[in-house]
Tab-separated table of C-alpha atoms in Angstrom:
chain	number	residue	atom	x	y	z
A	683	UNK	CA	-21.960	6.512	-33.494
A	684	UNK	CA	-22.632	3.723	-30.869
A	685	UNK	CA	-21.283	5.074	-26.960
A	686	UNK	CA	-21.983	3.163	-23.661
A	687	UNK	CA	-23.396	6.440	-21.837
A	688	UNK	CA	-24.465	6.973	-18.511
A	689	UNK	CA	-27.049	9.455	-17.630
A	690	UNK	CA	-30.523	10.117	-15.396
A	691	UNK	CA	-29.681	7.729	-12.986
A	692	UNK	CA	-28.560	4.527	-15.594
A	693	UNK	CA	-26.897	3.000	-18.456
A	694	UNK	CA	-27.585	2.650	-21.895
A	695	UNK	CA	-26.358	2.216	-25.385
A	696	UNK	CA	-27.232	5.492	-27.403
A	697	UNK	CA	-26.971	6.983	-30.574
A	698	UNK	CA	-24.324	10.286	-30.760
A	699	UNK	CA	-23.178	12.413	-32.814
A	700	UNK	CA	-19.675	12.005	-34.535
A	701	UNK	CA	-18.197	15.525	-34.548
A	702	UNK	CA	-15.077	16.347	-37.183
A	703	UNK	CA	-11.483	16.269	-35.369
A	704	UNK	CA	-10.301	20.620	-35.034
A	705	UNK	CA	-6.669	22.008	-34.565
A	706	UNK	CA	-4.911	19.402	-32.874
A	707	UNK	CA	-7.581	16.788	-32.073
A	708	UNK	CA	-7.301	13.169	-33.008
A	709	UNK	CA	-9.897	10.828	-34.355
A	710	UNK	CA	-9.512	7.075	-33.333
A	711	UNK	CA	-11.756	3.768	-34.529
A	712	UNK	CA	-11.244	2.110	-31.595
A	713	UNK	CA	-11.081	-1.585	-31.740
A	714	UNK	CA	-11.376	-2.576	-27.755
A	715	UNK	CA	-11.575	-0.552	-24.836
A	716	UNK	CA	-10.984	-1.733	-20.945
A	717	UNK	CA	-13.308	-1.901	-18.590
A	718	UNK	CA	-12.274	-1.108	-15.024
A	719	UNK	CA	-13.368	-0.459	-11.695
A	720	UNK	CA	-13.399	2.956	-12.166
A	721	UNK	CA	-16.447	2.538	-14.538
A	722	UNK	CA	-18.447	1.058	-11.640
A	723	UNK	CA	-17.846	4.181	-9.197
A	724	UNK	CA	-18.454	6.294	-11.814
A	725	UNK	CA	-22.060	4.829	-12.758
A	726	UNK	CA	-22.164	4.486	-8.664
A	727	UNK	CA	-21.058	8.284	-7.570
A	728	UNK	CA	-23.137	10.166	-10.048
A	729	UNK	CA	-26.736	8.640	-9.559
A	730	UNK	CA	-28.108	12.187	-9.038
A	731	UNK	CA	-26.491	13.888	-12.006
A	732	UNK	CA	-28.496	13.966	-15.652
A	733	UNK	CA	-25.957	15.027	-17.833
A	734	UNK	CA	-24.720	12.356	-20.124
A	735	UNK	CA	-21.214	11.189	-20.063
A	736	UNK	CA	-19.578	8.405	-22.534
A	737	UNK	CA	-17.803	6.211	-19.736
A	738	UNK	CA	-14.011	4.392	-20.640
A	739	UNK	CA	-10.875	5.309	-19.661
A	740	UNK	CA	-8.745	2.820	-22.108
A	741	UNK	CA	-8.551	2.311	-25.569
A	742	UNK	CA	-6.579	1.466	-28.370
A	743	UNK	CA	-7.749	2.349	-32.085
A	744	UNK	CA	-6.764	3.643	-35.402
A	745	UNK	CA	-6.598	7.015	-36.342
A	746	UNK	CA	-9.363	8.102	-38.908
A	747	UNK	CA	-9.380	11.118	-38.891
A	748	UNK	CA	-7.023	14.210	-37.938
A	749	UNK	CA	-7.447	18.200	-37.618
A	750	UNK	CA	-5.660	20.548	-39.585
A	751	UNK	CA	-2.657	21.636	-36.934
A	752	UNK	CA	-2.065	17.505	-35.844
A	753	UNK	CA	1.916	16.863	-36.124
A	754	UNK	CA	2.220	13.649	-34.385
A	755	UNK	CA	0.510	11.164	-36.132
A	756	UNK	CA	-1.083	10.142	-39.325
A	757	UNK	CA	-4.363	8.709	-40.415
A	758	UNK	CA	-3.899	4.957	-40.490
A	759	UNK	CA	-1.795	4.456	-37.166
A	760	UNK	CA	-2.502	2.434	-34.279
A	761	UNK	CA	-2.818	4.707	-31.032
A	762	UNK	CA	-3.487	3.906	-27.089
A	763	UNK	CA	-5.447	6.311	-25.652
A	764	UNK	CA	-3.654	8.160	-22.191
A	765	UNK	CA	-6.101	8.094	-19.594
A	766	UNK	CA	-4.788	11.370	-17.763
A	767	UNK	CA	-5.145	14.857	-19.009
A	768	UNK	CA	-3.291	17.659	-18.511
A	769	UNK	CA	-0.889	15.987	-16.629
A	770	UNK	CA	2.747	15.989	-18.686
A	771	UNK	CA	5.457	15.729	-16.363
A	772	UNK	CA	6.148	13.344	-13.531
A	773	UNK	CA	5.930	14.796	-10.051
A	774	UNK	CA	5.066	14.241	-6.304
A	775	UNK	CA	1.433	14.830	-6.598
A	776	UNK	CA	-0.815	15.589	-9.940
A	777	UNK	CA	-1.955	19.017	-10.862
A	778	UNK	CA	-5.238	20.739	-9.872
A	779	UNK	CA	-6.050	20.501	-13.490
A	780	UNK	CA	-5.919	16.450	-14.253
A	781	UNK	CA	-8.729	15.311	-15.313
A	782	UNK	CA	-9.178	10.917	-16.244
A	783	UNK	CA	-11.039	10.323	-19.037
A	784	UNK	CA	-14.809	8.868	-18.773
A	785	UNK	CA	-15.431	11.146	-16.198
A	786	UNK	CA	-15.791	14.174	-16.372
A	787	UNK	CA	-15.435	14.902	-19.943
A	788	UNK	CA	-16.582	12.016	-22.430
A	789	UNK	CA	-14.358	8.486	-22.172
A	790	UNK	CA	-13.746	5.823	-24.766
A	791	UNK	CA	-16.909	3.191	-24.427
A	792	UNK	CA	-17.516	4.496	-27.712
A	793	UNK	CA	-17.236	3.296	-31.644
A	794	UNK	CA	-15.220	6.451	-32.330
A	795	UNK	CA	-13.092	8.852	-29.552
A	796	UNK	CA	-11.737	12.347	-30.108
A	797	UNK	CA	-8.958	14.247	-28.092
A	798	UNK	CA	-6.244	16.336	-28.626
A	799	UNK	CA	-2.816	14.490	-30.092
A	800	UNK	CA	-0.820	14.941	-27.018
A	801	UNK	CA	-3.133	12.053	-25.297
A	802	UNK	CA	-2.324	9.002	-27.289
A	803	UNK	CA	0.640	7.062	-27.805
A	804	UNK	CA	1.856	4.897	-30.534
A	805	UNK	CA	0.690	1.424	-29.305
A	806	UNK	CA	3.881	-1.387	-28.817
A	807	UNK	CA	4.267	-3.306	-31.945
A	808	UNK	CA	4.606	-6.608	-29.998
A	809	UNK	CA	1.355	-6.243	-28.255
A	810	UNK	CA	-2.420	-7.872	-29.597
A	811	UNK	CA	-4.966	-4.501	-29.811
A	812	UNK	CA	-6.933	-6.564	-27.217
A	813	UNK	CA	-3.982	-6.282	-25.610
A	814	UNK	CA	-3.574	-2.771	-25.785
A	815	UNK	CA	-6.915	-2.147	-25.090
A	816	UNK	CA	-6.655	-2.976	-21.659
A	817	UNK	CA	-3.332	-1.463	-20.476
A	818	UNK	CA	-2.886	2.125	-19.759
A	819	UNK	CA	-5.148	3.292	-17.231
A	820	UNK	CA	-3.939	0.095	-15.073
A	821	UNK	CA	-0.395	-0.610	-16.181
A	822	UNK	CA	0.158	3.908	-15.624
A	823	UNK	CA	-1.622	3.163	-12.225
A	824	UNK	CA	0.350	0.140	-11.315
A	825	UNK	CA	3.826	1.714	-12.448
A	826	UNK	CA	3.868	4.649	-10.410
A	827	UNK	CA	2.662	2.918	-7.147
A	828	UNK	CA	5.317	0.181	-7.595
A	829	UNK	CA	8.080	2.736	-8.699
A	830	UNK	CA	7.474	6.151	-8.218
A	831	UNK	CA	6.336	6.167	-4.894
A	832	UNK	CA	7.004	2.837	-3.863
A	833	UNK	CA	10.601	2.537	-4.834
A	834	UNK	CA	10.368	-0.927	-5.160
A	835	UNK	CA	14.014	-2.362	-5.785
A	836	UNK	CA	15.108	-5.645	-6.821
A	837	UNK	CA	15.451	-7.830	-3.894
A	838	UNK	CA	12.809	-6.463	-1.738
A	839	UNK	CA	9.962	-7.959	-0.659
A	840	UNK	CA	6.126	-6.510	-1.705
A	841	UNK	CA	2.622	-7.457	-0.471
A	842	UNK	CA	-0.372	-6.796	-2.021
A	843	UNK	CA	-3.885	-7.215	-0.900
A	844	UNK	CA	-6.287	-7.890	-3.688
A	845	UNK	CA	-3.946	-9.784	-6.510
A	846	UNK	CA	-6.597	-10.230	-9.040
A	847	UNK	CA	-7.370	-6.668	-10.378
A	848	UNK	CA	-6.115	-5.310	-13.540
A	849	UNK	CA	-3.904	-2.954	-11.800
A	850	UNK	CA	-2.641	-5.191	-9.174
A	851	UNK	CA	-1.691	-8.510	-11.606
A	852	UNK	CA	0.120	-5.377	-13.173
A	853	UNK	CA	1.772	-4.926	-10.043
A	854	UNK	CA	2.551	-8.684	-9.481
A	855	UNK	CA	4.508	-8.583	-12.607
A	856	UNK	CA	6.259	-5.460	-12.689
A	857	UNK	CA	7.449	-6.204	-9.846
A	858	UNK	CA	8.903	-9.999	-10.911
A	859	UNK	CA	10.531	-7.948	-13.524
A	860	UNK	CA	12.606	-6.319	-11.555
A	861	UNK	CA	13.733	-8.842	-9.582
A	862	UNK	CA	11.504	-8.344	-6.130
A	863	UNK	CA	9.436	-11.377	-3.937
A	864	UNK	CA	5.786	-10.898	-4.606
A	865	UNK	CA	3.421	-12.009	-1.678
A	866	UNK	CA	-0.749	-11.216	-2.375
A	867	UNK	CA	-4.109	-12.403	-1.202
A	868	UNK	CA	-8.020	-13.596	-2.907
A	869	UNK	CA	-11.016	-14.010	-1.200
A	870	UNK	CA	-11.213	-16.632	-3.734
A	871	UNK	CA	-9.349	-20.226	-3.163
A	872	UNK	CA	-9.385	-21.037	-6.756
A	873	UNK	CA	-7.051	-17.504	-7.920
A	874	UNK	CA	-4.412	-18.484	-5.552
A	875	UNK	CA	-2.526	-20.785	-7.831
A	876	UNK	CA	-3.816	-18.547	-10.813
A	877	UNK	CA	-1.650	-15.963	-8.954
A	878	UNK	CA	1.377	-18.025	-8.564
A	879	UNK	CA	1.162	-18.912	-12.289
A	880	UNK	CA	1.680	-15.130	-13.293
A	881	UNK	CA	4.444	-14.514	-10.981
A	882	UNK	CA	3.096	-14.366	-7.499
A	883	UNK	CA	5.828	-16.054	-4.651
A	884	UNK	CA	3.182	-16.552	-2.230
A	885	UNK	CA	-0.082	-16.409	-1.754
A	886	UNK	CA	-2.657	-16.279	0.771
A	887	UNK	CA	-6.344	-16.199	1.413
A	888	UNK	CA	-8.144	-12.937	2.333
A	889	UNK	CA	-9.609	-14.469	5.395
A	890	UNK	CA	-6.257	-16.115	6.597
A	891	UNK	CA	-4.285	-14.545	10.221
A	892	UNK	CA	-1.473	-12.391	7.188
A	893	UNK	CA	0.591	-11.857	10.751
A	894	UNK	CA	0.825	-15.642	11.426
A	895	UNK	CA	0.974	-16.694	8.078
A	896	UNK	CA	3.746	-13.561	7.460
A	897	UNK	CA	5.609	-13.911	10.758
A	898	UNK	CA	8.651	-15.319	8.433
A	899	UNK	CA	8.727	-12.557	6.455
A	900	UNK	CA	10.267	-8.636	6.250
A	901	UNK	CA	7.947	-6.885	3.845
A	902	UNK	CA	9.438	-4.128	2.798
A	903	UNK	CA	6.956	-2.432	0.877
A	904	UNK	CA	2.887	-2.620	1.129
A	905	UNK	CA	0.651	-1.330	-2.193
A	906	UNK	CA	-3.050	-1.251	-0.737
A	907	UNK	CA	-6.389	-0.726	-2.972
A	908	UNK	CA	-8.660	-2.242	-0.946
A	909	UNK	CA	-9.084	0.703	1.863
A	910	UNK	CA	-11.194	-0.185	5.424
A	911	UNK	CA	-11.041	-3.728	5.125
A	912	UNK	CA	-7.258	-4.381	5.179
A	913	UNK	CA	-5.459	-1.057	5.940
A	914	UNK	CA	-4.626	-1.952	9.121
A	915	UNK	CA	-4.118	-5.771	8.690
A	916	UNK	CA	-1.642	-4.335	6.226
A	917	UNK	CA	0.144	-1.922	8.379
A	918	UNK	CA	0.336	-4.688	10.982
A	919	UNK	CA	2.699	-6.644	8.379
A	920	UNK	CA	4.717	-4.055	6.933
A	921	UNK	CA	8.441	-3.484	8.699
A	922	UNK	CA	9.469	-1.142	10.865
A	923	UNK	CA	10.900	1.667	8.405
A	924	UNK	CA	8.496	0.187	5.458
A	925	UNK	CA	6.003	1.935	3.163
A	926	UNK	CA	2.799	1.452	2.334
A	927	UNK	CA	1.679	2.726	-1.293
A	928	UNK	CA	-2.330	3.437	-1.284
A	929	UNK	CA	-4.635	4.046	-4.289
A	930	UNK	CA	-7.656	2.842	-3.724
A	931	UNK	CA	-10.548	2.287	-1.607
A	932	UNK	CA	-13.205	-0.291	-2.565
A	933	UNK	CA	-14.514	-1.196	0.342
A	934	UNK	CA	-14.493	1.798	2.020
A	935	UNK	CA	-12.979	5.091	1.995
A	936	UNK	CA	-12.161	5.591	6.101
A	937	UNK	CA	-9.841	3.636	7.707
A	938	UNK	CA	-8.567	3.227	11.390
A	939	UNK	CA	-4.965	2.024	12.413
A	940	UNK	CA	-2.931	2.301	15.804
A	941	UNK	CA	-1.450	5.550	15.212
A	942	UNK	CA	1.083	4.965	18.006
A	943	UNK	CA	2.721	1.734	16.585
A	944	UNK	CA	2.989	3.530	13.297
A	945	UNK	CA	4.840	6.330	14.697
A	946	UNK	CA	6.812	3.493	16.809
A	947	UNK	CA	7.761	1.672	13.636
A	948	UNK	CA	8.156	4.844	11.487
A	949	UNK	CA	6.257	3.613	8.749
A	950	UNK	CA	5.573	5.806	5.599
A	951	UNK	CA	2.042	5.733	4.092
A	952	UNK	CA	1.949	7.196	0.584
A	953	UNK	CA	-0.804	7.965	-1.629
A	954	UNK	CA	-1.150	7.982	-5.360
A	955	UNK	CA	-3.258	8.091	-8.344
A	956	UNK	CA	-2.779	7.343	-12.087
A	957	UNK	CA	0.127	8.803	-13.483
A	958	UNK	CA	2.030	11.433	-15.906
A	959	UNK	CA	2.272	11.280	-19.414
A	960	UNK	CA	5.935	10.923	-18.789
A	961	UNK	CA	5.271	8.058	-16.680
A	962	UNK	CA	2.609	6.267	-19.128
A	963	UNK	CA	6.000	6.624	-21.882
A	964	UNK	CA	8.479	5.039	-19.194
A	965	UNK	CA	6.172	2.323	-18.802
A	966	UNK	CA	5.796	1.279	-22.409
A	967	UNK	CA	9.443	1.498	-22.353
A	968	UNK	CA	9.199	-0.895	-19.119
A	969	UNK	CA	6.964	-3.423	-20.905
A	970	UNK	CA	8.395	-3.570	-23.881
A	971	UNK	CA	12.005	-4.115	-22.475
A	972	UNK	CA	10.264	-7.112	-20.313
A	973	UNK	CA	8.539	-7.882	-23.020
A	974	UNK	CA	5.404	-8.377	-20.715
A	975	UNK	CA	1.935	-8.726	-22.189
A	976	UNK	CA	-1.568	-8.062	-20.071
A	977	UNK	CA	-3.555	-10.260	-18.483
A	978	UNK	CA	-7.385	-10.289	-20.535
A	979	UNK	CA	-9.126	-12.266	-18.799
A	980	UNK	CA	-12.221	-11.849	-20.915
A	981	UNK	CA	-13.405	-9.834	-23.595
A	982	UNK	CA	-16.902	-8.761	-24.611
A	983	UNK	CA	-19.035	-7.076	-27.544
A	984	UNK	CA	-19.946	-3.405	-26.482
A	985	UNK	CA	-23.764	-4.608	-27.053
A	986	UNK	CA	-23.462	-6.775	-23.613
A	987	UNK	CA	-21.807	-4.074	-21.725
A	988	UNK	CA	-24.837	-5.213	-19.097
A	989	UNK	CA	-22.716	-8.547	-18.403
A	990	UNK	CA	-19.778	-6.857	-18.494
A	991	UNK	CA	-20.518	-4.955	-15.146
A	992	UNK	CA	-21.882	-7.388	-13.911
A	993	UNK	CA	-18.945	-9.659	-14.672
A	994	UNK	CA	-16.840	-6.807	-13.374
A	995	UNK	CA	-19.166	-6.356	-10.062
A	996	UNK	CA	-18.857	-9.713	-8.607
A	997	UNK	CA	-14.748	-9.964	-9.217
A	998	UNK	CA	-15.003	-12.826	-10.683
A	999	UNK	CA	-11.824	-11.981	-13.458
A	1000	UNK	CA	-7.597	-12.068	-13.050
A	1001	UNK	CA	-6.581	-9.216	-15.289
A	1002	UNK	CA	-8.398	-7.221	-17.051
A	1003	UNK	CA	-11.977	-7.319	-18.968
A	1004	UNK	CA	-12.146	-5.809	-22.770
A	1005	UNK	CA	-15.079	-4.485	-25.078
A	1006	UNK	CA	-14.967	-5.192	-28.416
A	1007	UNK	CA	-16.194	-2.077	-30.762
A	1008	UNK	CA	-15.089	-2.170	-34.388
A	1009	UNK	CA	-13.166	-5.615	-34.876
């Protein structure tokens, strides 16, 4: 079979084996994968490591092929791949054992993916498989920042950095859902009515004063990705007695903030990552109750996974970007 594998330092399309689903593993066709920015740290971080891994964290598929001890599904069914193993039950902070797939172990940038039953869902009937393909390593990501630890409730008041990402146009309309204001920010002029058109209540410009501009408003709650470049510009905004949800860092990983007027305005700053596999099932309930679909913004054959990155790299999208395997 056909994987997108990274290895001695770059990235190629290569030739693999297809091994025979065991026990309770779980072979899937898969139809389109997402491509996130996970993908580009991975291929970033691991420069000096040799050993080949199959990158992807999302998929959706249909199940080919299924060991001899699988109870959950049956050969034929359509399946989303969950991005987070070993992690079953919703808590405070993930187990010592999660691993996300792509990275370490072998992801789904491949014409075929195996794993153990217990990591795939059944994938919402009202949803496109490009859909699908695109939504649970964001949408998990986006609904425990917004919910779990942001507590987000209707009527509040969220700002977040960065509103063109997969996981944060998530965000935007999760949080719409549930009845909450939505402010965000692009460096780009041209996304900021793009924004507003998939739920956003205001929008600014990355390089705008957010204090001025925000002076009007009480945000309540803060979700930050972005790291260096706007942790403290969003402290600065948040209320006194507001939290700020991080996950990310793509600029840079350390940050610096007046400690004092945080501990003035008894802020909360919260961190999280991914989700539970009872999380990733509360949010397909979410979605499908909403009836909300992803944002793909573009979708591409597996063969051009160059101009995918690349695509990916200069941030160009709102939403999320799909490969195309077996369709």
């Amino acid at each position: 079979m056909k994987a997108i594998v990274d290895a001695n330092k770059e990235t190629t399309l290569t030739q693999l084996e297809r091994p025979a689903p065991q026990g309770h593993e779980v072979e899937v066709k898969i139809l389109y994968a997402g491509l996130n920015r996970r993908d580009l740290m991975i291929r970033s971080r691991r420069r000096e490591e040799t050993a080949p891994v199959v990158l992807g964290s999302d998929a959706v598929g249909i199940i080919t092929r299924i060991g001899e001890a699988v109870s959950r599904f049956k050969e034929g069914e359509t399946v989303i791949v969950n991005p987070g193993l070993y992690w079953d039950e919703c808590t405070n902070t993930s187990p010592d054992t999660l691993e996300i797939v792509g990275y370490p172990n072998h992801g789904t940038f491949s014409e075929y993916y195996l794993q153990d039953e217990n990591y795939f869902e059944l994938n919402p009937n009202y949803l496109t498989n490009r859909e699908a393909g695109v939504l649970a390593l964001s949408a998990l990501t986006a609904y425990r920042a917004i919910f779990t630890k942001g507590q987000l409730a209707p009527g509040e008041t969220v700002f977040i950095p960065g509103g063109s990402s997969g996981v944060s146009t998530y965000m935007i309309i999760f949080a719409k859902a549930v009845g909450a204001r939505v402010i965000t920010t692009s460096r780009q002029k041209n996304k900021l009515d793009q924004l507003k058109g998939i739920g956003a209540d205001v929008t600014l410009l990355t390089s705008d004063d957010w204090q001025e501009a925000l002076s009007s408003e009480t945000i309540d709650c803060v979700i930050d990705s972005i790291g260096e470049k706007t942790f403290h510009r969003s402290l600065a905004v948040l209320k006194k007695g507001g939290r700020l949800v991080t996950f990310g860092a793509t600029t840079d990983d350390v940050v610096s903030f007046n400690v004092r007027q945080f501990f003035y305005n008894q802020q909360t700053i919260l961190g999280t990552t991914l989700g539970s596999r009872e999380e990733l099932r509360a949010m397909l309930q979410f979605i499908e109750h909403y009836h909300i679909h992803p944002i793909v913004d573009k979708v591409f054959s597996y063969k051009d996974y160059r101009q995918a990155f690349d695509y990916l790299k200069q941030s160009q999208q709102i939403g999320n970007i799909a490969f195309t395997f077996n369709e």
